[in-house]
XYZ file of C-alpha atoms in Angstrom:
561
model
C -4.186 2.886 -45.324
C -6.123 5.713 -44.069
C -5.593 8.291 -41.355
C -7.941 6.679 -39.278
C -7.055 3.395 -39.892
C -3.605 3.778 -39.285
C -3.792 4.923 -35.607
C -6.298 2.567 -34.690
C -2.977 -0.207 -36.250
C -0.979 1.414 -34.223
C -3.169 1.694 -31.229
C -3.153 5.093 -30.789
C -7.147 4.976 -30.666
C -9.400 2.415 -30.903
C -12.794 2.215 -33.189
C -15.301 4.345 -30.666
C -12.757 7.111 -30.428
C -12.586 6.941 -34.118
C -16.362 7.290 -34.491
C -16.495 10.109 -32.314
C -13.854 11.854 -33.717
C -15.505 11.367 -37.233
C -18.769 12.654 -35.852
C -17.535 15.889 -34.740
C -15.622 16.400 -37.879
C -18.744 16.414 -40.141
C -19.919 18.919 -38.695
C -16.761 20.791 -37.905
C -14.781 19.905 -41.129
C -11.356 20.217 -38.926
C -9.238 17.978 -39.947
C -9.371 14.630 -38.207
C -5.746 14.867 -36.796
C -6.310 18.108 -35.298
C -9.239 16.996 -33.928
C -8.367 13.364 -32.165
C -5.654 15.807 -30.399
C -8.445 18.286 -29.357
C -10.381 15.681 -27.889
C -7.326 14.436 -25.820
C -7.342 10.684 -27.706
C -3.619 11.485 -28.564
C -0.985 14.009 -27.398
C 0.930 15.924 -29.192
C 4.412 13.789 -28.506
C 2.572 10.345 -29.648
C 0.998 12.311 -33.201
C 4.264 13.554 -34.071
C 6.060 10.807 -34.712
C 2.757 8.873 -36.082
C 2.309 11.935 -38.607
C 6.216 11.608 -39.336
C 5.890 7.853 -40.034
C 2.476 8.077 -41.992
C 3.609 10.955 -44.474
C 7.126 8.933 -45.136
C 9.300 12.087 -43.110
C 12.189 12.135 -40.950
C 11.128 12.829 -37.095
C 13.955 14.564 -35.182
C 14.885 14.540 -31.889
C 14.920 18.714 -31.267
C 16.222 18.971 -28.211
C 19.023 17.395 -28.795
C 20.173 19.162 -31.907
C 18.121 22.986 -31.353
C 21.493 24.744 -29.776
C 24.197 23.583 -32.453
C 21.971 25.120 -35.691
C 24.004 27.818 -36.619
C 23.324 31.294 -36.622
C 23.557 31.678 -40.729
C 20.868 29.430 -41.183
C 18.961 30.285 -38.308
C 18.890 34.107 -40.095
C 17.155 32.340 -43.330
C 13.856 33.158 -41.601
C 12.649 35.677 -39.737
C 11.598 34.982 -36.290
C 7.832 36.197 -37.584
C 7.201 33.609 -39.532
C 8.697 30.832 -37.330
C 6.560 31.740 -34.592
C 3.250 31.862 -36.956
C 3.829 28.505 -38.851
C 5.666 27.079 -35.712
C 8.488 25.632 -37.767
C 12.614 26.467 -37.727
C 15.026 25.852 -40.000
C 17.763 23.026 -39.095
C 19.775 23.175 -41.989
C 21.339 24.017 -45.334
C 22.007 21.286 -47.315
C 23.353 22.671 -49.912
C 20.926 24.978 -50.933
C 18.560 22.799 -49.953
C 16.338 24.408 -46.090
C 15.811 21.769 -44.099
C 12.754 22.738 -41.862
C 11.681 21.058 -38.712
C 7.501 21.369 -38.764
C 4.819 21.112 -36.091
C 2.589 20.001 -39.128
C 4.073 18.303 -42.121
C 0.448 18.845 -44.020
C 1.330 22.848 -43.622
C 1.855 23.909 -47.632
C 1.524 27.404 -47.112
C 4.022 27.515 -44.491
C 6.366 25.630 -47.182
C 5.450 27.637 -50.124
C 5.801 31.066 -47.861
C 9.996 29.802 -46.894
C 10.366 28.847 -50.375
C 9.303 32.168 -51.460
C 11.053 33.889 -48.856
C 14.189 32.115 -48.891
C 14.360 31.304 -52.967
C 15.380 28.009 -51.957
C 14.247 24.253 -52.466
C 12.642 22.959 -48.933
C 12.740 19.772 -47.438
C 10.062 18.913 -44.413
C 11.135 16.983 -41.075
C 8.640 16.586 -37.762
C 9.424 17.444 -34.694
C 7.379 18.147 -31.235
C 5.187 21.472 -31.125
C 7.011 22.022 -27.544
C 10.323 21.184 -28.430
C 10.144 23.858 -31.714
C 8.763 26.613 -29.618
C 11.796 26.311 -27.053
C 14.377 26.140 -30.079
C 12.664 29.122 -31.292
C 12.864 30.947 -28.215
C 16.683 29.845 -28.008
C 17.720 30.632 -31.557
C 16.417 33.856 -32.110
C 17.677 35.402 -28.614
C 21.095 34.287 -28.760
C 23.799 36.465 -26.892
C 25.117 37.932 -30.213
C 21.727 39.269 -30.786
C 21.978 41.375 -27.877
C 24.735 43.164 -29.104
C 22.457 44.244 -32.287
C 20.018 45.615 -30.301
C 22.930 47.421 -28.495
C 24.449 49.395 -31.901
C 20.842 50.002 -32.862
C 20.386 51.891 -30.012
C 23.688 53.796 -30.096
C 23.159 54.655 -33.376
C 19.889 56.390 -32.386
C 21.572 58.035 -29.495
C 23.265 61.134 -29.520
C 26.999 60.544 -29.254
C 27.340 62.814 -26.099
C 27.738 61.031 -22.900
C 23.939 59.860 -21.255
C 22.450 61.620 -18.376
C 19.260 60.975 -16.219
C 16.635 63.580 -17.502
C 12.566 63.628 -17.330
C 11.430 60.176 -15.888
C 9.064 61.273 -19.337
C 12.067 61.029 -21.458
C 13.618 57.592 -19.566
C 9.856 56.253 -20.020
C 9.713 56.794 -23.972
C 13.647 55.645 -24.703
C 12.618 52.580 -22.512
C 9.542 51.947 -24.857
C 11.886 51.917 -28.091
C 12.670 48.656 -30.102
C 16.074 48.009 -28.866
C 15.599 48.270 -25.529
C 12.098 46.396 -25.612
C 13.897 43.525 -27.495
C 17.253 43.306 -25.461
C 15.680 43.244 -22.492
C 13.420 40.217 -23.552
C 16.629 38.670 -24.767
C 18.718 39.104 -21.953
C 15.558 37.366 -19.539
C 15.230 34.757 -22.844
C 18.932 33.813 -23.129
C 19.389 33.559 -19.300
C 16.533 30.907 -18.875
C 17.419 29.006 -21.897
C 21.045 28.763 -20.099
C 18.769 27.595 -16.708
C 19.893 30.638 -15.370
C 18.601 30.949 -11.496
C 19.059 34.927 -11.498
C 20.622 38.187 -13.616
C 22.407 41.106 -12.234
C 23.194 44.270 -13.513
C 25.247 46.320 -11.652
C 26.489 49.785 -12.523
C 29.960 50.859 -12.086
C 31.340 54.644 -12.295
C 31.996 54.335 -16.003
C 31.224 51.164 -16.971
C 27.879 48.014 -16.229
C 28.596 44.685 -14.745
C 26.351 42.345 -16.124
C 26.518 38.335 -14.636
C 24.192 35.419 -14.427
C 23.875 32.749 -12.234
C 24.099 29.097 -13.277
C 24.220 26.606 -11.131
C 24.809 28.654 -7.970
C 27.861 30.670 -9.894
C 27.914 34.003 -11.391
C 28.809 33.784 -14.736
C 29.906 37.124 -17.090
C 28.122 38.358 -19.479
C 28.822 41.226 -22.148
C 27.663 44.388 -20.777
C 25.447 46.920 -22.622
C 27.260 50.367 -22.415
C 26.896 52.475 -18.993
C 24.808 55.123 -21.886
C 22.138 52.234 -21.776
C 21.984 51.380 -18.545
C 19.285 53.826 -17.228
C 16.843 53.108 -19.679
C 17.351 49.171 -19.232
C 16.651 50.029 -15.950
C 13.685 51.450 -16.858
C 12.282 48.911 -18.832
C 12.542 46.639 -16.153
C 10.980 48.755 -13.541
C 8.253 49.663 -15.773
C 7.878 45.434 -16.149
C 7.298 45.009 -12.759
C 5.238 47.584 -11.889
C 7.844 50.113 -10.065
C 8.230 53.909 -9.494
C 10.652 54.410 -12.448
C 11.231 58.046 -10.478
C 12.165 56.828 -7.162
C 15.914 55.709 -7.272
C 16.503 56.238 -3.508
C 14.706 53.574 -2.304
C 15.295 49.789 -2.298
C 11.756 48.698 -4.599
C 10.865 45.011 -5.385
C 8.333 44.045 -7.699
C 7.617 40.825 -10.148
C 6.276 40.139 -14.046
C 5.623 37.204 -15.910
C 7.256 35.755 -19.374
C 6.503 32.785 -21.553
C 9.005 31.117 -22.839
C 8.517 28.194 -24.947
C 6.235 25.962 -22.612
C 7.922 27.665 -19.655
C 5.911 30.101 -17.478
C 8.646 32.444 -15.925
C 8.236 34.476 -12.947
C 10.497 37.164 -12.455
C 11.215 38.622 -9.103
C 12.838 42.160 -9.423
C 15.152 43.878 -6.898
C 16.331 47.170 -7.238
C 18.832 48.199 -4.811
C 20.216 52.236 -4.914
C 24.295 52.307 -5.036
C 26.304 55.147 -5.580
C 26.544 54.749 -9.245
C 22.855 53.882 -9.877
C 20.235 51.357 -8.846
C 21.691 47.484 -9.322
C 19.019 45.402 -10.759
C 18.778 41.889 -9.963
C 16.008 39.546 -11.159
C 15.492 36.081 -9.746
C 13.692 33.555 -12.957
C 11.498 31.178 -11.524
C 9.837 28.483 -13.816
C 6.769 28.265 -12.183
C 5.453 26.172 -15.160
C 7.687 23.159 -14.117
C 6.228 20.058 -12.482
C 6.733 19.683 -8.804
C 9.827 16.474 -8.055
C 9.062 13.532 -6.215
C 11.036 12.879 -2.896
C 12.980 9.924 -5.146
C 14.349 13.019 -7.269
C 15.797 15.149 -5.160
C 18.993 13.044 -4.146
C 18.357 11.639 -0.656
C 19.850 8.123 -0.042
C 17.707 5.030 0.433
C 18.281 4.989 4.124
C 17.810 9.220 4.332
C 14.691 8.887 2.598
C 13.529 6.258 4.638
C 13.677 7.914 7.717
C 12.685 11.262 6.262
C 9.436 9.915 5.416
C 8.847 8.147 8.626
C 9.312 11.611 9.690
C 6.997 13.573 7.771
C 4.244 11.123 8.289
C 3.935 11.705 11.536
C 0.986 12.874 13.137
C 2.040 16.304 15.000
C 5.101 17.521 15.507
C 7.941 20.287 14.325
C 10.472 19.179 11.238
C 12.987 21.573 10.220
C 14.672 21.979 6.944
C 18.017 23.926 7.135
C 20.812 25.587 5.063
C 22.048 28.964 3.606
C 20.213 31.261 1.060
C 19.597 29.133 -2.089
C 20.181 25.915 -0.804
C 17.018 24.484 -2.155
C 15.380 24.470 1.203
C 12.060 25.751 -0.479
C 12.285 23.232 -3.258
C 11.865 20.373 -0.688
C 9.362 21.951 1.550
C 7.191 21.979 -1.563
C 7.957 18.499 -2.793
C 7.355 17.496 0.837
C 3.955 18.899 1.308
C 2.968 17.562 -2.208
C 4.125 14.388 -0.997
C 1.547 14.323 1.777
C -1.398 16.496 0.479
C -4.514 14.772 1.121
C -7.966 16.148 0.420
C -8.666 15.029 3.813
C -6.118 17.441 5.612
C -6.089 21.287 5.395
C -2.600 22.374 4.536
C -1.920 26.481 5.104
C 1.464 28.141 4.507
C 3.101 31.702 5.649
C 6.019 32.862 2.930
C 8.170 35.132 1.796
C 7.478 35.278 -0.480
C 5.379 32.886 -1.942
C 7.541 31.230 -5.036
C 5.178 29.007 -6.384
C 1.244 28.946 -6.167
C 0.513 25.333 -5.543
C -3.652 24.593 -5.843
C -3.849 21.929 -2.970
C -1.905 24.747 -0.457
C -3.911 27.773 1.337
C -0.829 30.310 0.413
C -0.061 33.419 2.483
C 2.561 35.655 2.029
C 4.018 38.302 4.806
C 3.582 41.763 4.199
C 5.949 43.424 6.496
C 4.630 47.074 5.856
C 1.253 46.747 7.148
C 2.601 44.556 10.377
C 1.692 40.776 8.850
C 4.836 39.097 9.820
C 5.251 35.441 10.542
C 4.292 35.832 14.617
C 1.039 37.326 13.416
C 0.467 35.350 10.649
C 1.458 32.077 12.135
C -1.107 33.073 15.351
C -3.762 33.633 12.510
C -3.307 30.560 10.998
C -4.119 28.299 14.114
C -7.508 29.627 14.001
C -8.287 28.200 10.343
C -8.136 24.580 11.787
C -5.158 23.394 9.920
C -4.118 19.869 9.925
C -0.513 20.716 8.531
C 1.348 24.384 8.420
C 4.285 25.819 6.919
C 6.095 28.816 8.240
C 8.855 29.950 5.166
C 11.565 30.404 8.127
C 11.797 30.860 12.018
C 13.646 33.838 12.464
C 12.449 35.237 15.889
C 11.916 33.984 19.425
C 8.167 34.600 18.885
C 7.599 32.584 15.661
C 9.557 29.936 17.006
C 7.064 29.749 20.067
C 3.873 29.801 18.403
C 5.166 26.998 15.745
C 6.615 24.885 18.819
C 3.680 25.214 20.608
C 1.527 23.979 17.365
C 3.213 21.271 16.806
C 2.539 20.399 20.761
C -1.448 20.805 20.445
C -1.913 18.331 16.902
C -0.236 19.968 14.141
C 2.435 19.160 12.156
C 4.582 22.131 11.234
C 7.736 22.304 8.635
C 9.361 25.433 9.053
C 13.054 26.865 7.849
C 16.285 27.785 9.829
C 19.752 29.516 8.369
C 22.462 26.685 10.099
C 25.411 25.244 8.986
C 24.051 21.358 10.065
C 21.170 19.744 11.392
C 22.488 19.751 14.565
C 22.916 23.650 14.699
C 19.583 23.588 14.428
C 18.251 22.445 18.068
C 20.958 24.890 19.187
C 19.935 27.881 17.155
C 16.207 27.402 18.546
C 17.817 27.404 22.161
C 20.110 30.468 21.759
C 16.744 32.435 20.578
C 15.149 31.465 24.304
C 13.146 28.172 23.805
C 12.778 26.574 26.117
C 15.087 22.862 26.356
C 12.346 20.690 27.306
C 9.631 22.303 24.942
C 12.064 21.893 21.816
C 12.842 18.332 22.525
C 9.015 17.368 22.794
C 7.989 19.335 19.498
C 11.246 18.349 17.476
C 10.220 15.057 14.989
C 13.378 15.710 12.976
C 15.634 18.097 10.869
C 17.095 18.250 7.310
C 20.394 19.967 6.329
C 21.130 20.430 2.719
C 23.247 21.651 0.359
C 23.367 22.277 -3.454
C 26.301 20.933 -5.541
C 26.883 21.107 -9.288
C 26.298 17.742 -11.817
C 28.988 16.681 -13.853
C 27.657 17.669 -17.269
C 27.297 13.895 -19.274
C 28.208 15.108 -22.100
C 31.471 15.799 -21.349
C 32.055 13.559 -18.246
C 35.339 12.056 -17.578
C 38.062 10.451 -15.885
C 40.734 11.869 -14.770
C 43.577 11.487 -12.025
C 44.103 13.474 -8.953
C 47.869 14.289 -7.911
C 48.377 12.436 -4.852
C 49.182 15.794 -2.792
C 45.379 17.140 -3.539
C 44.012 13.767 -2.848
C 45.885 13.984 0.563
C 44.748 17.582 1.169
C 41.066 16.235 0.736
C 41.256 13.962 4.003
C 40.494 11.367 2.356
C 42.199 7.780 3.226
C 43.428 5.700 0.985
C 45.344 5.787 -2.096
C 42.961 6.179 -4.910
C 43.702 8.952 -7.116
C 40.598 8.901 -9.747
C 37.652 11.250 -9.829
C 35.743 12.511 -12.370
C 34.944 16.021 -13.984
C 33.476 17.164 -17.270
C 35.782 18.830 -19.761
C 33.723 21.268 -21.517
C 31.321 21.406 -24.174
C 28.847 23.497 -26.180
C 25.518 21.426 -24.364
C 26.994 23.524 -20.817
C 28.587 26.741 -22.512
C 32.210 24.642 -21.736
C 31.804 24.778 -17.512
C 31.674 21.057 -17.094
C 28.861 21.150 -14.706
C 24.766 20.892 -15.958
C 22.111 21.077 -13.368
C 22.550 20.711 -9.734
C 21.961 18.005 -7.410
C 21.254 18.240 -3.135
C 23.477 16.660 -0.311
C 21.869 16.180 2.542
C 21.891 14.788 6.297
C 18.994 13.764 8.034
C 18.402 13.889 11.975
C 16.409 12.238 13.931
C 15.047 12.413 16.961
C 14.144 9.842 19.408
C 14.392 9.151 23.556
C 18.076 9.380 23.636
C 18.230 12.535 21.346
C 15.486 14.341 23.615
C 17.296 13.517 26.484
C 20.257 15.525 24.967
C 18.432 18.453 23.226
C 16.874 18.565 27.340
C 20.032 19.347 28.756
C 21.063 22.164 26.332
C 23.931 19.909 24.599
C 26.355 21.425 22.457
C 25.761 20.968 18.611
C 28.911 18.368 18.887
C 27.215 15.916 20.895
C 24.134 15.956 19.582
C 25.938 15.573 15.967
C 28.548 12.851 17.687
C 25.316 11.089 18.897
C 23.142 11.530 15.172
C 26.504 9.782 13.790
C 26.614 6.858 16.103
C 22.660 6.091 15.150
C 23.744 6.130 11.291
C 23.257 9.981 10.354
C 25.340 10.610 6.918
C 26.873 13.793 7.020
C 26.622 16.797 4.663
C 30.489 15.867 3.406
C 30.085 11.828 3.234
C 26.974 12.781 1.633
C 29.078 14.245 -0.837
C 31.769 11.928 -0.948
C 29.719 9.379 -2.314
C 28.013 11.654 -5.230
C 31.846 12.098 -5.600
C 32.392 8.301 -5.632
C 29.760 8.100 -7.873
C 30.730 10.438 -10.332
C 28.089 12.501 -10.007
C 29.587 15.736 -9.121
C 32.869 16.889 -8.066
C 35.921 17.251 -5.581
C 35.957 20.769 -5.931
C 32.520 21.537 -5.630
C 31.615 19.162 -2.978
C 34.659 21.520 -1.208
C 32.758 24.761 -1.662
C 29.942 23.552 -0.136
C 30.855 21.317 2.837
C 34.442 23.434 3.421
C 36.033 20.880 3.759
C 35.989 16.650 4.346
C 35.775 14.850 7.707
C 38.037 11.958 7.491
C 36.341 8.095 6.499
């Protein structure tokens, strides 16, 4: 059967797109595959497979294999030529490269590893997308870095390093090994969905750590004769005074990796043994979640998005420092964008640029801070605002008095609950009566770690750690993961959110009115059905979802049920 033929039997196209398609080849002469993709008839993961089917081929699964290739055959061919034919090796089968391919039809790219490996070559299919992230993983694996390490002590005099000419740091931060382990080190840390990298000096010796899943995580360091120039390469990456080591700097640059669009947020910070460097990855190529994915309960969500469909009104998201609190402001407002409403935002800074947002960002230097900013933005006639976090009196009265004259405003607060929150607001000098008018509801939050499922378990609890939870009852099985190579053996994979939701109607006004204590108004959010932070994560517990242990690190500890 023909090319043609056979996607129209497999209804991939039908006969217009087909005609079209062999229109704009004749006069072209691409080949018809590459051009139905072109033309958007097919995307790349429905051709794939069809191509693997049509030319007889295995079609593999990358993702699920890319991290267990190993190294040796990995090291068949060079990273050059798996990025320019967009293929990587998978196997040896006994002398026999197995390749996965982008495009099985690719002889030269076959003949070239043949020639270049003096081995026979078998061809497999796999996704472009999928190949381009198992390059990016393969060839930056952590033993890589340490290459790049000896290749730059063994250009190094052996005396001990010190800080010269910022001229001298400059070139030995523009050499080969420390170009290339600093793109591995920023590679290898998002392919392990890293959230942020530190480097730390010591008196003799570097700390290096990432964090996963809200936990810093060792790394091997590069020698403390390295560190200034890795510095350097990463202040000259984001744009910073690579002579000023005084001063606290922050700055940003971009990296591709695979599909993924990484922003990198840089903070250098002076200590008495050097500048610490950390860098906070943000995969700003990543599709926004829906409300349904970020972990709320049927009832929780239900009342949160009463909540944020209302009219006017102040709702108020709450937790520590990396809580996700961002993450849900942004899923939030994507849940109720609407050409019809004009939706303007004050951050800092501003993670991700969204195209349906008007996005500010504070600049602190020059006097735009959130009061000012916040004032500003009431005169662009906005129909929905979002101030990154209340952290004055002064923002907290212009927002309040928004959300009292038509808008709806979402805003941040650093509290332990959702009933802290109303308090908080109070202790900075608002006004009782004002905040129970303006306040539609609040959100507490908290990040805990997944059970990795590739490893998740059973297992039983001795009955004294069970009894040290709180927890009634005698049931002594939870569930953990035990360790494997798919979560570099930690047991945990991605992260989920607990949350409680408050809120507020007559009877909780009435309260917030006479300056209650943050006991009563959470006694009173209980009675009315409000799931707390720790049931929250009792039943993610229940569920095996996540774990004792971490559902104790984030809640401190469990209320009894």
């Amino acid at each position: 059967m023909r090319f043609g033929e056979a996607l129209i039997t497999e209804g991939l196209i039908n006969e217009g797109q087909l005609q079209i398609a062999l229109e704009v080849q004749g006069k072209t002469k691409e080949r018809l595959g590459d051009l139905i993709i072109k033309m958007g008839f097919v995307p790349h993961d429905k051709m794939s497979p069809f191509l693997a089917r049509y030319f007889h081929l295995p079609f593999i699964d990358l993702k699920t294999i890319y991290k267990a290739i190993p190294a040796a055959v990995i090291k068949l061919v060079p990273e050059e030529l798996a990025y320019r034919f967009m293929i990587i090796p998978v196997a040896n089968e006994e002398g026999v490269l197995r390749l996965a391919m982008f495009d099985p039809l690719d002889l030269v790219a076959e003949d070239t590893i043949r020639m270049k490996t003096k081995m026979k070559v078998t061809r497999t299919v796999a996704l472009e997308e999928d190949i381009r992230l198992a390059i990016e993983y393969c060839y930056h694996q952590l033993p890589q870095l340490q290459e790049h390490v000896e290749n730059f002590m063994d250009q190094e005099p052996a005396a001990p390093f010190s800080v010269n000419t910022d001229d001298q740091l400059r070139g030995e931060a523009n050499d080969p090994p420390v170009v290339k382990y600093v793109h591995q080190l920023v590679v290898q840390a998002v392919n392990m969905e890293a959230s942020d990298i530190h480097i730390h000096p010591k008196q003799d010796t570097v700390d290096l750590k990432v964090r996963i899943d809200a936990v810093l995580c060792d790394f091997d360091p590069p020698p403390k004769s390295m560190f200034w120039v890795i510095v350097t390469r990463i202040k000259i990456l984001a744009g910073l005074d690579i002579s000023e080591r005084r001063l606290p700097q922050d700055g940003r640059f971009k990296i591709v990796v695979g599909a993924q669009e990484v922003d990198i947020r840089v903070s250098c910070f002076p200590t008495i043994y050097g500048e610490s460097i950390v860098m906070r990855l943000l995969n700003t190529s990543s599709p926004l979640l829906g409300l349904e994915q970020l972990g709320m309960s049927a009832v929780d969500l239900l009342h949160y998005r009463r909540a944020i469909r209302r009219p006017y009104g102040l709702i108020l998201v709450t937790g520590p420092t990396g809580s996700g609190k961002t993450t849900t402001l942004y899923t939030t407002l994507n849940e109720i964008k609407s050409e019809e409403k004009n939706m303007v935002t004050i951050e800092d800074p501003v993670e991700y640029r969204l195209p349906f947002l008007q996005q500010s960002q504070v600049n602190p230097v020059i006097g735009f801070d959130f009061a000012r900013g916040l004032r500003s933005i009431l005169r662009q006639d906005p129909d929905i605002i979002m101030v990154g976090e209340i952290r004055d009196r002064e923002t907290a009265e212009i927002a309040i008095h928004a959300s009292l004259t038509g808008h709806l405003v979402f805003s941040t607060l650093h509290t332990n609950d959702a009933a802290g929150a109303a308090v908080r607001l109070a202790d900075m000098g608002i006004e009782p009566f004002l905040l129970a008018s303006s306040l539609v509801g609040i959100l507490a939050q908290r990040l805990v770690r997944k059970i990795c499922p590739d490893c998740h378990e059973e297992y039983q609890i001795a009955p004294e750690t069970w009894k040290n939870t709180g927890l009634k009852g005698d049931r002594f099985t939870a569930y953990h993961g035990r360790g494997c190579k798919n979560c570099f053996n930690r047991g945990y994979k991605g992260r989920t959110a607990l949350f409680e939701v408050l809120t507020v109607n007559e009877e909780m006004r009435a309260l917030i009115s006479k300056r209650a204590s943050s006991d009563a108004i959470r006694n009173l959010a209980c009675q009315r059905g409000m799931m707390t932070l720790a049931e929250c994560g009792i039943e993610k517990m229940k569920a095996g979802i996540t774990t004792i242990d971490d559902v104790l690190r984030v809640t401190q500890e469990f209320q009894e049920i």
